[in-house]
Amino acid sequence: MTTDAAAPWLIVGLGNPGPEYAGNRHNVGFMVADLLAERISGRFKRAGKAQAQVVEGRTGPPGPAGRRVILAKPTSFMNLSGGPVNALREFYKVPVAQVVAIHDELDIDYGTLRLKLGGGDNGHNGLKSMTKAFGPDYHRVRFGIGRPPGRMQVADYVLRDFSSAERKELDYFVDRAADAVECLVLDGLERAQGTYNS
């Protein structure tokens, strides 16, 4: 896949807005986006008319080797993420292949990462909305949260905070996911998959 060196990358953390959702499993995309913003010394600000908060900056080494990035957190609810993301994509002239969605993934063990380009939405409402808005050919950084225990409903599980046992390792896994995003943008999907897909 060729990328447009002149265009920025749009890195989208998926989650639900509001303090009551902040620690939810479904909001791990926001957690990774917050850490990436911290790394480039940026603060999220409301993005014009788009229903999103954004940070603009550069990742990687100073100079031409660094890449321009737009970090985004939609302020719509998860199942309406596509509209705000597409508005940002069009405003910043970002090719679909330079959009990265960071999201929770039920079918992967907790803390495990999988990076890929394109594919289905696996029932994830944020991805479903993005794919409907501009097609499936964007990158995904899938953060494993595991399946719900026993007979717990999926909706209840993803909208619960990480357990105390999970929280002990959460910072480490969020840090690793942020590293994976930076590797994807700077070195390409193959290198990032080889390093971070576990």
PDB file of C-alpha atoms in Angstrom:
ATOM      1  CA  MET A   1       0.000   0.000   0.000  1.00  0.00           C
ATOM      2  CA  THR A   2       1.376   3.391  -0.955  1.00  0.00           C
ATOM      3  CA  THR A   3       0.781   6.362   1.263  1.00  0.00           C
ATOM      4  CA  ASP A   4       0.709  10.054   0.403  1.00  0.00           C
ATOM      5  CA  ALA A   5       3.707  11.614   2.152  1.00  0.00           C
ATOM      6  CA  ALA A   6       2.186  15.091   1.787  1.00  0.00           C
ATOM      7  CA  ALA A   7      -1.063  14.140   3.535  1.00  0.00           C
ATOM      8  CA  PRO A   8      -1.388  13.776   7.296  1.00  0.00           C
ATOM      9  CA  TRP A   9      -2.489  10.610   9.071  1.00  0.00           C
ATOM     10  CA  LEU A  10      -5.819  10.754  10.882  1.00  0.00           C
ATOM     11  CA  ILE A  11      -5.593   8.655  14.061  1.00  0.00           C
ATOM     12  CA  VAL A  12      -8.979   8.100  15.635  1.00  0.00           C
ATOM     13  CA  GLY A  13      -9.522   6.773  19.140  1.00  0.00           C
ATOM     14  CA  LEU A  14     -13.005   5.292  19.381  1.00  0.00           C
ATOM     15  CA  GLY A  15     -15.093   5.649  22.539  1.00  0.00           C
ATOM     16  CA  ASN A  16     -18.132   7.313  24.074  1.00  0.00           C
ATOM     17  CA  PRO A  17     -18.025  10.926  25.323  1.00  0.00           C
ATOM     18  CA  GLY A  18     -18.615  11.867  28.948  1.00  0.00           C
ATOM     19  CA  PRO A  19     -16.983  11.075  32.293  1.00  0.00           C
ATOM     20  CA  GLU A  20     -19.344   8.160  33.046  1.00  0.00           C
ATOM     21  CA  TYR A  21     -17.801   6.209  30.126  1.00  0.00           C
ATOM     22  CA  ALA A  22     -14.157   7.230  30.627  1.00  0.00           C
ATOM     23  CA  GLY A  23     -12.926   3.984  32.220  1.00  0.00           C
ATOM     24  CA  ASN A  24     -15.053   1.604  30.115  1.00  0.00           C
ATOM     25  CA  ARG A  25     -13.519  -1.182  28.044  1.00  0.00           C
ATOM     26  CA  HIS A  26     -15.274   0.372  25.029  1.00  0.00           C
ATOM     27  CA  ASN A  27     -13.239   3.563  25.581  1.00  0.00           C
ATOM     28  CA  VAL A  28      -9.773   2.099  25.305  1.00  0.00           C
ATOM     29  CA  GLY A  29      -9.373   3.911  21.945  1.00  0.00           C
ATOM     30  CA  PHE A  30      -9.765   7.238  23.775  1.00  0.00           C
ATOM     31  CA  MET A  31      -7.152   6.141  26.327  1.00  0.00           C
ATOM     32  CA  VAL A  32      -4.597   5.417  23.594  1.00  0.00           C
ATOM     33  CA  ALA A  33      -5.404   8.693  21.791  1.00  0.00           C
ATOM     34  CA  ASP A  34      -4.913  10.626  25.058  1.00  0.00           C
ATOM     35  CA  LEU A  35      -1.473   9.070  25.528  1.00  0.00           C
ATOM     36  CA  LEU A  36      -0.490   9.836  21.908  1.00  0.00           C
ATOM     37  CA  ALA A  37      -1.555  13.471  22.451  1.00  0.00           C
ATOM     38  CA  GLU A  38       0.573  13.610  25.597  1.00  0.00           C
ATOM     39  CA  ARG A  39       3.565  12.297  23.660  1.00  0.00           C
ATOM     40  CA  ILE A  40       3.364  15.133  21.127  1.00  0.00           C
ATOM     41  CA  SER A  41       2.618  17.682  23.903  1.00  0.00           C
ATOM     42  CA  GLY A  42      -0.821  18.406  22.472  1.00  0.00           C
ATOM     43  CA  ARG A  43      -4.193  19.058  24.083  1.00  0.00           C
ATOM     44  CA  PHE A  44      -7.492  18.044  22.578  1.00  0.00           C
ATOM     45  CA  LYS A  45      -9.622  20.947  21.364  1.00  0.00           C
ATOM     46  CA  ARG A  46     -13.028  21.064  19.738  1.00  0.00           C
ATOM     47  CA  ALA A  47     -12.722  20.703  15.952  1.00  0.00           C
ATOM     48  CA  GLY A  48     -14.737  23.462  14.295  1.00  0.00           C
ATOM     49  CA  LYS A  49     -18.066  22.083  13.132  1.00  0.00           C
ATOM     50  CA  ALA A  50     -17.059  18.407  13.298  1.00  0.00           C
ATOM     51  CA  GLN A  51     -18.361  16.483  16.317  1.00  0.00           C
ATOM     52  CA  ALA A  52     -14.862  15.690  17.513  1.00  0.00           C
ATOM     53  CA  GLN A  53     -11.911  16.865  19.544  1.00  0.00           C
ATOM     54  CA  VAL A  54      -8.570  17.021  17.751  1.00  0.00           C
ATOM     55  CA  VAL A  55      -4.860  17.539  18.301  1.00  0.00           C
ATOM     56  CA  GLU A  56      -2.544  18.373  15.405  1.00  0.00           C
ATOM     57  CA  GLY A  57       1.165  17.635  15.585  1.00  0.00           C
ATOM     58  CA  ARG A  58       4.049  15.532  14.343  1.00  0.00           C
ATOM     59  CA  THR A  59       5.230  12.120  15.431  1.00  0.00           C
ATOM     60  CA  GLY A  60       8.666  10.595  14.997  1.00  0.00           C
ATOM     61  CA  PRO A  61      12.012  12.334  14.590  1.00  0.00           C
ATOM     62  CA  PRO A  62      12.151  16.046  13.825  1.00  0.00           C
ATOM     63  CA  GLY A  63      12.465  16.953  10.149  1.00  0.00           C
ATOM     64  CA  PRO A  64      11.254  15.108   7.047  1.00  0.00           C
ATOM     65  CA  ALA A  65      11.307  11.674   8.717  1.00  0.00           C
ATOM     66  CA  GLY A  66       8.556  12.784  11.135  1.00  0.00           C
ATOM     67  CA  ARG A  67       4.928  12.504  10.026  1.00  0.00           C
ATOM     68  CA  ARG A  68       2.100  14.987  10.418  1.00  0.00           C
ATOM     69  CA  VAL A  69      -0.746  13.479  12.447  1.00  0.00           C
ATOM     70  CA  ILE A  70      -4.240  14.540  13.409  1.00  0.00           C
ATOM     71  CA  LEU A  71      -5.398  12.772  16.580  1.00  0.00           C
ATOM     72  CA  ALA A  72      -9.170  12.659  16.977  1.00  0.00           C
ATOM     73  CA  LYS A  73     -11.801  11.590  19.493  1.00  0.00           C
ATOM     74  CA  PRO A  74     -15.358  11.785  18.125  1.00  0.00           C
ATOM     75  CA  THR A  75     -17.779  13.476  20.549  1.00  0.00           C
ATOM     76  CA  SER A  76     -20.742  11.685  19.013  1.00  0.00           C
ATOM     77  CA  PHE A  77     -21.585   8.315  20.524  1.00  0.00           C
ATOM     78  CA  MET A  78     -19.674   5.264  19.307  1.00  0.00           C
ATOM     79  CA  ASN A  79     -22.340   4.120  16.827  1.00  0.00           C
ATOM     80  CA  LEU A  80     -22.251   7.538  15.086  1.00  0.00           C
ATOM     81  CA  SER A  81     -18.440   7.828  14.770  1.00  0.00           C
ATOM     82  CA  GLY A  82     -18.414   7.681  10.955  1.00  0.00           C
ATOM     83  CA  GLY A  83     -19.860  11.147  10.314  1.00  0.00           C
ATOM     84  CA  PRO A  84     -17.399  13.105  12.474  1.00  0.00           C
ATOM     85  CA  VAL A  85     -14.430  11.028  11.261  1.00  0.00           C
ATOM     86  CA  ASN A  86     -15.374  11.509   7.618  1.00  0.00           C
ATOM     87  CA  ALA A  87     -15.828  15.270   8.145  1.00  0.00           C
ATOM     88  CA  LEU A  88     -12.289  15.453   9.570  1.00  0.00           C
ATOM     89  CA  ARG A  89     -10.927  13.210   6.799  1.00  0.00           C
ATOM     90  CA  GLU A  90     -12.369  15.506   4.139  1.00  0.00           C
ATOM     91  CA  PHE A  91     -11.317  18.708   5.914  1.00  0.00           C
ATOM     92  CA  TYR A  92      -7.692  17.567   6.315  1.00  0.00           C
ATOM     93  CA  LYS A  93      -7.643  15.792   2.901  1.00  0.00           C
ATOM     94  CA  VAL A  94      -6.609  12.443   4.384  1.00  0.00           C
ATOM     95  CA  PRO A  95      -6.693   9.376   2.090  1.00  0.00           C
ATOM     96  CA  VAL A  96      -8.788   6.535   3.548  1.00  0.00           C
ATOM     97  CA  ALA A  97      -5.649   4.352   3.759  1.00  0.00           C
ATOM     98  CA  GLN A  98      -4.135   6.945   6.158  1.00  0.00           C
ATOM     99  CA  VAL A  99      -6.987   6.717   8.636  1.00  0.00           C
ATOM    100  CA  VAL A 100      -6.258   4.596  11.728  1.00  0.00           C
ATOM    101  CA  ALA A 101      -9.051   3.467  14.071  1.00  0.00           C
ATOM    102  CA  ILE A 102      -7.987   2.381  17.574  1.00  0.00           C
ATOM    103  CA  HIS A 103     -10.715   0.247  19.134  1.00  0.00           C
ATOM    104  CA  ASP A 104     -11.605  -2.480  21.620  1.00  0.00           C
ATOM    105  CA  GLU A 105     -11.847  -6.033  20.231  1.00  0.00           C
ATOM    106  CA  LEU A 106     -13.847  -8.811  21.934  1.00  0.00           C
ATOM    107  CA  ASP A 107     -12.369 -11.719  19.991  1.00  0.00           C
ATOM    108  CA  ILE A 108      -8.802 -11.136  21.182  1.00  0.00           C
ATOM    109  CA  ASP A 109      -7.437 -11.829  24.664  1.00  0.00           C
ATOM    110  CA  TYR A 110      -7.055  -8.872  26.985  1.00  0.00           C
ATOM    111  CA  GLY A 111      -4.048  -6.690  26.145  1.00  0.00           C
ATOM    112  CA  THR A 112      -3.250  -8.465  22.875  1.00  0.00           C
ATOM    113  CA  LEU A 113      -2.863  -6.224  19.816  1.00  0.00           C
ATOM    114  CA  ARG A 114      -3.651  -6.910  16.187  1.00  0.00           C
ATOM    115  CA  LEU A 115      -3.017  -4.398  13.406  1.00  0.00           C
ATOM    116  CA  LYS A 116      -4.617  -4.719  10.006  1.00  0.00           C
ATOM    117  CA  LEU A 117      -5.786  -2.825   6.944  1.00  0.00           C
ATOM    118  CA  GLY A 118      -9.422  -3.175   5.862  1.00  0.00           C
ATOM    119  CA  GLY A 119     -11.789  -6.001   6.696  1.00  0.00           C
ATOM    120  CA  GLY A 120     -15.168  -6.346   8.371  1.00  0.00           C
ATOM    121  CA  ASP A 121     -16.475  -4.662  11.513  1.00  0.00           C
ATOM    122  CA  ASN A 122     -16.991  -7.851  13.606  1.00  0.00           C
ATOM    123  CA  GLY A 123     -20.120  -6.294  15.119  1.00  0.00           C
ATOM    124  CA  HIS A 124     -18.244  -3.207  16.391  1.00  0.00           C
ATOM    125  CA  ASN A 125     -20.614  -0.240  16.025  1.00  0.00           C
ATOM    126  CA  GLY A 126     -17.847   2.357  15.721  1.00  0.00           C
ATOM    127  CA  LEU A 127     -16.220   0.493  12.819  1.00  0.00           C
ATOM    128  CA  LYS A 128     -19.621  -0.179  11.249  1.00  0.00           C
ATOM    129  CA  SER A 129     -20.345   3.555  11.228  1.00  0.00           C
ATOM    130  CA  MET A 130     -16.898   4.440   9.801  1.00  0.00           C
ATOM    131  CA  THR A 131     -17.147   1.797   7.061  1.00  0.00           C
ATOM    132  CA  LYS A 132     -20.592   3.074   6.100  1.00  0.00           C
ATOM    133  CA  ALA A 133     -19.215   6.631   5.878  1.00  0.00           C
ATOM    134  CA  PHE A 134     -16.117   5.995   3.719  1.00  0.00           C
ATOM    135  CA  GLY A 135     -15.580   2.286   3.060  1.00  0.00           C
ATOM    136  CA  PRO A 136     -13.543  -0.399   4.844  1.00  0.00           C
ATOM    137  CA  ASP A 137     -10.019   0.338   3.573  1.00  0.00           C
ATOM    138  CA  TYR A 138      -8.639   2.048   6.667  1.00  0.00           C
ATOM    139  CA  HIS A 139      -6.175   0.738   9.263  1.00  0.00           C
ATOM    140  CA  ARG A 140      -7.311  -0.764  12.546  1.00  0.00           C
ATOM    141  CA  VAL A 141      -5.364  -1.143  15.760  1.00  0.00           C
ATOM    142  CA  ARG A 142      -7.418  -3.763  17.607  1.00  0.00           C
ATOM    143  CA  PHE A 143      -6.948  -3.785  21.384  1.00  0.00           C
ATOM    144  CA  GLY A 144      -8.059  -7.097  22.886  1.00  0.00           C
ATOM    145  CA  ILE A 145     -10.525  -6.941  25.766  1.00  0.00           C
ATOM    146  CA  GLY A 146     -11.555 -10.629  25.737  1.00  0.00           C
ATOM    147  CA  ARG A 147     -15.074 -12.059  25.862  1.00  0.00           C
ATOM    148  CA  PRO A 148     -17.581 -11.368  28.646  1.00  0.00           C
ATOM    149  CA  PRO A 149     -17.589 -13.931  31.458  1.00  0.00           C
ATOM    150  CA  GLY A 150     -20.483 -16.378  31.864  1.00  0.00           C
ATOM    151  CA  ARG A 151     -23.748 -15.124  30.468  1.00  0.00           C
ATOM    152  CA  MET A 152     -22.972 -11.418  30.674  1.00  0.00           C
ATOM    153  CA  GLN A 153     -24.311  -9.514  27.663  1.00  0.00           C
ATOM    154  CA  VAL A 154     -21.695  -8.016  25.340  1.00  0.00           C
ATOM    155  CA  ALA A 155     -23.242  -4.538  25.665  1.00  0.00           C
ATOM    156  CA  ASP A 156     -22.979  -4.678  29.467  1.00  0.00           C
ATOM    157  CA  TYR A 157     -19.412  -5.966  29.310  1.00  0.00           C
ATOM    158  CA  VAL A 158     -17.997  -3.305  26.960  1.00  0.00           C
ATOM    159  CA  LEU A 159     -19.716  -0.516  28.922  1.00  0.00           C
ATOM    160  CA  ARG A 160     -18.132  -1.613  32.214  1.00  0.00           C
ATOM    161  CA  ASP A 161     -14.823  -0.346  33.535  1.00  0.00           C
ATOM    162  CA  PHE A 162     -11.794  -2.591  33.345  1.00  0.00           C
ATOM    163  CA  SER A 163     -11.592  -4.897  36.365  1.00  0.00           C
ATOM    164  CA  SER A 164      -9.094  -4.174  39.142  1.00  0.00           C
ATOM    165  CA  ALA A 165      -6.937  -7.082  37.916  1.00  0.00           C
ATOM    166  CA  GLU A 166      -6.999  -5.694  34.352  1.00  0.00           C
ATOM    167  CA  ARG A 167      -6.198  -2.179  35.538  1.00  0.00           C
ATOM    168  CA  LYS A 168      -2.889  -3.381  36.981  1.00  0.00           C
ATOM    169  CA  GLU A 169      -1.621  -3.914  33.419  1.00  0.00           C
ATOM    170  CA  LEU A 170      -3.758  -1.385  31.565  1.00  0.00           C
ATOM    171  CA  ASP A 171      -1.168   1.416  31.465  1.00  0.00           C
ATOM    172  CA  TYR A 172       1.415  -0.971  30.015  1.00  0.00           C
ATOM    173  CA  PHE A 173      -0.979  -2.212  27.304  1.00  0.00           C
ATOM    174  CA  VAL A 174      -2.142   1.321  26.417  1.00  0.00           C
ATOM    175  CA  ASP A 175       1.508   2.379  26.146  1.00  0.00           C
ATOM    176  CA  ARG A 176       2.231  -0.570  23.854  1.00  0.00           C
ATOM    177  CA  ALA A 177      -0.788   0.264  21.666  1.00  0.00           C
ATOM    178  CA  ALA A 178       0.454   3.858  21.325  1.00  0.00           C
ATOM    179  CA  ASP A 179       3.880   2.517  20.296  1.00  0.00           C
ATOM    180  CA  ALA A 180       2.164   0.320  17.691  1.00  0.00           C
ATOM    181  CA  VAL A 181       0.287   3.302  16.210  1.00  0.00           C
ATOM    182  CA  GLU A 182       3.514   5.306  15.934  1.00  0.00           C
ATOM    183  CA  CYS A 183       5.290   2.347  14.313  1.00  0.00           C
ATOM    184  CA  LEU A 184       2.440   1.945  11.809  1.00  0.00           C
ATOM    185  CA  VAL A 185       2.591   5.618  10.786  1.00  0.00           C
ATOM    186  CA  LEU A 186       6.393   5.844  10.635  1.00  0.00           C
ATOM    187  CA  ASP A 187       7.459   2.388   9.417  1.00  0.00           C
ATOM    188  CA  GLY A 188       4.394   0.902   7.711  1.00  0.00           C
ATOM    189  CA  LEU A 189       1.910  -1.859   8.462  1.00  0.00           C
ATOM    190  CA  GLU A 190       4.200  -4.822   7.842  1.00  0.00           C
ATOM    191  CA  ARG A 191       6.834  -3.652  10.306  1.00  0.00           C
ATOM    192  CA  ALA A 192       4.186  -2.749  12.893  1.00  0.00           C
ATOM    193  CA  GLN A 193       2.475  -6.142  12.519  1.00  0.00           C
ATOM    194  CA  GLY A 194       5.805  -7.970  12.831  1.00  0.00           C
ATOM    195  CA  THR A 195       6.629  -6.093  16.024  1.00  0.00           C
ATOM    196  CA  TYR A 196       3.265  -5.782  17.778  1.00  0.00           C
ATOM    197  CA  ASN A 197       0.883  -8.494  16.548  1.00  0.00           C
ATOM    198  CA  SER A 198       1.085 -11.062  19.296  1.00  0.00           C
TER     199      SER A 198
END
